PDB file of C-alpha atoms in Angstrom:
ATOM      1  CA  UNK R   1     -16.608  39.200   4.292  1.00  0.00           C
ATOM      2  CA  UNK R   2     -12.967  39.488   5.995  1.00  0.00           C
ATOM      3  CA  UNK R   3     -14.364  37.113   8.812  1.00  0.00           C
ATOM      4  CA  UNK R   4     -15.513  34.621   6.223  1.00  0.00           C
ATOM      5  CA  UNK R   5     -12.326  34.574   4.161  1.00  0.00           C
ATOM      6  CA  UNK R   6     -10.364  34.280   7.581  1.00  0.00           C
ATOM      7  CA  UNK R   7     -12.417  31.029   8.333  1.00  0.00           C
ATOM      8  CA  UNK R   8     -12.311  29.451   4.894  1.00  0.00           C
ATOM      9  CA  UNK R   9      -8.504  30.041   3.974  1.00  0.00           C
ATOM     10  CA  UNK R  10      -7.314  27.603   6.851  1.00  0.00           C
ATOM     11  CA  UNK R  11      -9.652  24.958   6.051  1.00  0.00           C
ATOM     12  CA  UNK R  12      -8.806  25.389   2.269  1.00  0.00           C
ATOM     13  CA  UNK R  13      -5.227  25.064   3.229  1.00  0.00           C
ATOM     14  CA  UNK R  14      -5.699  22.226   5.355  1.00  0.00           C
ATOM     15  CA  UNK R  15      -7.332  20.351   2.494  1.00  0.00           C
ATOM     16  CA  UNK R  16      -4.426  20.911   0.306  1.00  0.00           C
ATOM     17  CA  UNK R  17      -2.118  19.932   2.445  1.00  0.00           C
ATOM     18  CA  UNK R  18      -3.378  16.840   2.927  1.00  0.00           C
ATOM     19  CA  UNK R  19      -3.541  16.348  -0.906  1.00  0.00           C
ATOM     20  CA  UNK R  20       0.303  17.163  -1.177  1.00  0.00           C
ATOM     21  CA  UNK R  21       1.816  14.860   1.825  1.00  0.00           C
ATOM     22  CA  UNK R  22       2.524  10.946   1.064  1.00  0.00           C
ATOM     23  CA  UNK R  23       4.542   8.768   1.816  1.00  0.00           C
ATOM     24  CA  UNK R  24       6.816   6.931  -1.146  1.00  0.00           C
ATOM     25  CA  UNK R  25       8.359   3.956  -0.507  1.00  0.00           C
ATOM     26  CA  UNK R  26      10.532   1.541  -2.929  1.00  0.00           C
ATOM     27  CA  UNK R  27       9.599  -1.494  -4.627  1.00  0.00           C
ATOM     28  CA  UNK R  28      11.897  -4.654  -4.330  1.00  0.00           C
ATOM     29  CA  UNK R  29      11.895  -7.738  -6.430  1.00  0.00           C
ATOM     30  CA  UNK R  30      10.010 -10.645  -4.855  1.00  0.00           C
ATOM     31  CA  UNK R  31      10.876 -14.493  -5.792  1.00  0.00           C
ATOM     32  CA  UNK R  32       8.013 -14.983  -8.391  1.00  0.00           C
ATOM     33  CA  UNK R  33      10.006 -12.597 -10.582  1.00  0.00           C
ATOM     34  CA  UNK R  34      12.464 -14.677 -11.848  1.00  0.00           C
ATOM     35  CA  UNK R  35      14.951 -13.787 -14.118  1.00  0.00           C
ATOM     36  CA  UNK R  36      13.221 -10.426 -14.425  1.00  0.00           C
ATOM     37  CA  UNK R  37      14.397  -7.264 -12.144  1.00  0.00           C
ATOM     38  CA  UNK R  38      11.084  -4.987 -11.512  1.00  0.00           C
ATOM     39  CA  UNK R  39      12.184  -1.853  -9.757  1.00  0.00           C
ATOM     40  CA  UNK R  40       9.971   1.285  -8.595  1.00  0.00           C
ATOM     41  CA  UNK R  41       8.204   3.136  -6.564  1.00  0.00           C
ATOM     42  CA  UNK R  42       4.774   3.025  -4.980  1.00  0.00           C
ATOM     43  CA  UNK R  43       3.312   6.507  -3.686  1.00  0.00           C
ATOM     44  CA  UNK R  44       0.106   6.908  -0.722  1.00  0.00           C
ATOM     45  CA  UNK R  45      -0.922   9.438   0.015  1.00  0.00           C
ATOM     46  CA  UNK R  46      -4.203  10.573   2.514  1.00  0.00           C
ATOM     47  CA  UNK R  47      -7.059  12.219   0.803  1.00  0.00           C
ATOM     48  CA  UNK R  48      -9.955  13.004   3.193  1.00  0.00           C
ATOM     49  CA  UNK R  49     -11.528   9.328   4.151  1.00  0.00           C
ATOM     50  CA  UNK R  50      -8.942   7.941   0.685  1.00  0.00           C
ATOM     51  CA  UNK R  51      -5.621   6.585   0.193  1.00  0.00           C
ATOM     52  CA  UNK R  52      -4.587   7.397  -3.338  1.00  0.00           C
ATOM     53  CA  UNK R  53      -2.069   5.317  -4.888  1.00  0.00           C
ATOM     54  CA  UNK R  54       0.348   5.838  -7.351  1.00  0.00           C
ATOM     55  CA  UNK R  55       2.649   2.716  -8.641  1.00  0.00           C
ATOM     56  CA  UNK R  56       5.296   3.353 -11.041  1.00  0.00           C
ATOM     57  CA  UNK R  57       7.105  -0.429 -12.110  1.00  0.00           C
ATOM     58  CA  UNK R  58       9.853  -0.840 -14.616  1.00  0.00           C
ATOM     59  CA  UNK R  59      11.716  -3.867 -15.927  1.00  0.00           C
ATOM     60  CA  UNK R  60       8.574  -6.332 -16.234  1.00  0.00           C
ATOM     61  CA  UNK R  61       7.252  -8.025 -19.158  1.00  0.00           C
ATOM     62  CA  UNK R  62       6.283  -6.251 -22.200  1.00  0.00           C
ATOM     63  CA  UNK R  63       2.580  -5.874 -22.769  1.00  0.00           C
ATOM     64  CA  UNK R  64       1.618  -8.057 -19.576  1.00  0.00           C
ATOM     65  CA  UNK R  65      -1.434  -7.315 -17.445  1.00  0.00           C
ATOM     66  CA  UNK R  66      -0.431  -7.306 -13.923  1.00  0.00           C
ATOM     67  CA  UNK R  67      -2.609  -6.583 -10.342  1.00  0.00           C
ATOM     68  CA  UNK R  68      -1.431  -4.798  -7.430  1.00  0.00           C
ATOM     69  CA  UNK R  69      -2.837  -4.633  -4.104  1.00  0.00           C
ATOM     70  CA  UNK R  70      -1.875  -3.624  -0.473  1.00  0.00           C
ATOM     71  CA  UNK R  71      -1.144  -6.544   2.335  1.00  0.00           C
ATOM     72  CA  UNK R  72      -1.833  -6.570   6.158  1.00  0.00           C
ATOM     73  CA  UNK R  73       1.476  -7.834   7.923  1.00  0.00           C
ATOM     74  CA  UNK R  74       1.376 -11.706   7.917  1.00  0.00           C
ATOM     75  CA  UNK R  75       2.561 -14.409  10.234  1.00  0.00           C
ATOM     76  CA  UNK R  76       5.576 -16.390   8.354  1.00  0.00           C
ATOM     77  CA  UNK R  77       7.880 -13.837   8.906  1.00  0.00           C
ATOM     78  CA  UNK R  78       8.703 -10.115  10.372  1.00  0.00           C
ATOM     79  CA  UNK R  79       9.894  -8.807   6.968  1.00  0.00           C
ATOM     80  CA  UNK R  80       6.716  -7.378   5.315  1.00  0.00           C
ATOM     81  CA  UNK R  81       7.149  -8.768   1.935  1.00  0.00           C
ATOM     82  CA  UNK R  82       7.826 -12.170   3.283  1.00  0.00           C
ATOM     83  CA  UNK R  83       5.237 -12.598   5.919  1.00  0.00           C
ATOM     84  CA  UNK R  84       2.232 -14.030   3.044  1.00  0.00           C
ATOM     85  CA  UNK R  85      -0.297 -11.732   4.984  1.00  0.00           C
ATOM     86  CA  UNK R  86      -3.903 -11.331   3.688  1.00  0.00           C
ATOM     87  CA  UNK R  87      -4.652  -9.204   0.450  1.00  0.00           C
ATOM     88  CA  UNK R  88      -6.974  -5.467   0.844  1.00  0.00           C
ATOM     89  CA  UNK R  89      -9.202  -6.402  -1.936  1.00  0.00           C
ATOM     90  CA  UNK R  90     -10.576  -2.824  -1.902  1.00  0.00           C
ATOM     91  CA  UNK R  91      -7.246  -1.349  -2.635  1.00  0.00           C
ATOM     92  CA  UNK R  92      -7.055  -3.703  -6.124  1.00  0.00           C
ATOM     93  CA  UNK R  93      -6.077  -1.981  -8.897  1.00  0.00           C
ATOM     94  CA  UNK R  94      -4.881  -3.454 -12.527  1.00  0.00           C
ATOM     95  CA  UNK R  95      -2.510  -2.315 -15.533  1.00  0.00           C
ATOM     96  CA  UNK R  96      -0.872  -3.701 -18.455  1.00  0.00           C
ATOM     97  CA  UNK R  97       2.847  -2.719 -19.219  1.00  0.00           C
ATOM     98  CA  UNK R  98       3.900  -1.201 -22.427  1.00  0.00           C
ATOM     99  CA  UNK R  99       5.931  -2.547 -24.901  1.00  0.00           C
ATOM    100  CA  UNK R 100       9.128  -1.543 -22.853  1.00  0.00           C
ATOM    101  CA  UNK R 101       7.757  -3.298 -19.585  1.00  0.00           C
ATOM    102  CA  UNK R 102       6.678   0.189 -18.075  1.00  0.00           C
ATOM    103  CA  UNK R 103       3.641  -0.381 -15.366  1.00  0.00           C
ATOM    104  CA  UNK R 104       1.956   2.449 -14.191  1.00  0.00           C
ATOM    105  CA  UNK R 105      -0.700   1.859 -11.735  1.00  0.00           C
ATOM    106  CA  UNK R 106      -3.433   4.121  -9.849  1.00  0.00           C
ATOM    107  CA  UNK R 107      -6.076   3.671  -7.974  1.00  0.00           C
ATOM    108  CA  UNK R 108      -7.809   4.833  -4.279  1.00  0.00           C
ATOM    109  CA  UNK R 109      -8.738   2.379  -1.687  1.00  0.00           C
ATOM    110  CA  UNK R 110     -11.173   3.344   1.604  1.00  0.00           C
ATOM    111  CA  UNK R 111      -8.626   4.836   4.287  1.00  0.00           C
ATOM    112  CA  UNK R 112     -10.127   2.867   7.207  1.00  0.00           C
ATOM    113  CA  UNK R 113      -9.848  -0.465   4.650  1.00  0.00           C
ATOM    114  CA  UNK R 114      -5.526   0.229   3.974  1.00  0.00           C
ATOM    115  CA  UNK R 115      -4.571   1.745   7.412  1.00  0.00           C
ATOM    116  CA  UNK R 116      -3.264  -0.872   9.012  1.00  0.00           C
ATOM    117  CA  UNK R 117      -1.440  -2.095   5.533  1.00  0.00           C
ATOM    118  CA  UNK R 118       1.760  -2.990   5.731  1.00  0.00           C
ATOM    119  CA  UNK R 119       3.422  -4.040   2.199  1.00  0.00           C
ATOM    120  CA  UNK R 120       1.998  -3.417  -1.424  1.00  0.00           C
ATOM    121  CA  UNK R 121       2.339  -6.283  -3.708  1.00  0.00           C
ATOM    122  CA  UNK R 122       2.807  -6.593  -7.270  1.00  0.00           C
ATOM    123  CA  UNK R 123       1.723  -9.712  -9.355  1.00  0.00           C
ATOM    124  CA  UNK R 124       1.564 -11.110 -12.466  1.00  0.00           C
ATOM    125  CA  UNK R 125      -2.014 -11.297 -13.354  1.00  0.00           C
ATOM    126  CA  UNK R 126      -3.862 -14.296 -15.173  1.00  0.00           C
ATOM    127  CA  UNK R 127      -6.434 -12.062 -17.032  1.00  0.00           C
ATOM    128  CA  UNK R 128      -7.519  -8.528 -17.420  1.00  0.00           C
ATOM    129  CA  UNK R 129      -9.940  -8.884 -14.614  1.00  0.00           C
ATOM    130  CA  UNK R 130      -6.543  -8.835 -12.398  1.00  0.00           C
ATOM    131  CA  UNK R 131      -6.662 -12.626 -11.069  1.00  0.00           C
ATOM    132  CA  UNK R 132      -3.026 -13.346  -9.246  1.00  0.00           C
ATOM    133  CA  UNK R 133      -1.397 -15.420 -11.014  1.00  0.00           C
ATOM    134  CA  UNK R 134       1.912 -16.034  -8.695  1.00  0.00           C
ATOM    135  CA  UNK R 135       2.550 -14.632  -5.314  1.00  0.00           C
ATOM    136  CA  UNK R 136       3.981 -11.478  -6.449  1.00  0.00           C
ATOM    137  CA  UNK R 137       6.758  -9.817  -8.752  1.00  0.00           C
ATOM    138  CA  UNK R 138       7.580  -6.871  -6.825  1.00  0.00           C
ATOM    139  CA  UNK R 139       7.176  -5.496  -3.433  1.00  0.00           C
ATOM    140  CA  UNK R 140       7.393  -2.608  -1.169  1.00  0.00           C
ATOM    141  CA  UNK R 141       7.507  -2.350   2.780  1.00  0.00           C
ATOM    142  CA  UNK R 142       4.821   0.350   3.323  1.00  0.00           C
ATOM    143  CA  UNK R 143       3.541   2.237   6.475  1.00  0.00           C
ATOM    144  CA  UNK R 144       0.340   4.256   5.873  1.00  0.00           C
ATOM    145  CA  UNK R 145      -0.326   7.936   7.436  1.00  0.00           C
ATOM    146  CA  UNK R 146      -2.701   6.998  10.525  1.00  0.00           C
TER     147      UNK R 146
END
């Protein structure tokens, strides 16, 4: 029994702290935002073969659905948010705002799919299904746990 226990607690604890580390990083306004000011945070962190992500937003439009998604780095420039790389599709997720222009977004995307991410991007979205509707809102400069 003792030799059990001894084997299982350190893989127990190993699981949880993989469940507790992350990474946080802060959102930025982006040029399709206008005359609005979105500020937040987006947190990743590494479960098993997972990223879970958790996307707070403030200071966008009341009642407004909105998509988010994680970037690869892009050509057009070195700066993250400005360098129009391609979208993770698999790392998608959608919200509306309340009636204060709170977002709160979560979702989990493959680990091997987000790895190599290297901005999360907020947009406006066009319908509920979470079609872009500008190029995005809000951004973050990301850099996921390898």
């Amino acid at each position: 029994m003792h030799k059990l226990l001894a084997l299982a607690l350190p893989l127990a604890l190993g699981s949880c702290t993989m469940m507790m580390g992350g990474t946080t990083a802060t959102l930025g306004k982006q040029p399709a935002a206008g005359t609005l000011t979105p500020s937040g945070t987006v947190m990743s962190k590494v479960s098993g073969e997972r990223v879970m992500t958790d996307a707070k937003v403030m200071g966008l439009l009341p009642n407004q659905v909105y998509v988010a998604h994680y970037h690869n780095q892009g050509t057009a420039s070195a700066d993250p948010c400005s360098s129009n790389g391609p979208a993770i599709m698999s790392s998608k997720v959608v919200g509306q705002t309340d009636a204060s222009g709170r977002l709160t977004l979560m979702g989990d995307a493959p680990r091997a799919d987000v790895v190599s991410a290297t901005y999360f991007n907020v947009h406006t979205a066009s319908d509920a299904a979470g079609t872009p509707a500008d190029a995005g809102v809000a951004c973050a400069a990301v850099k996921m746990m390898r």
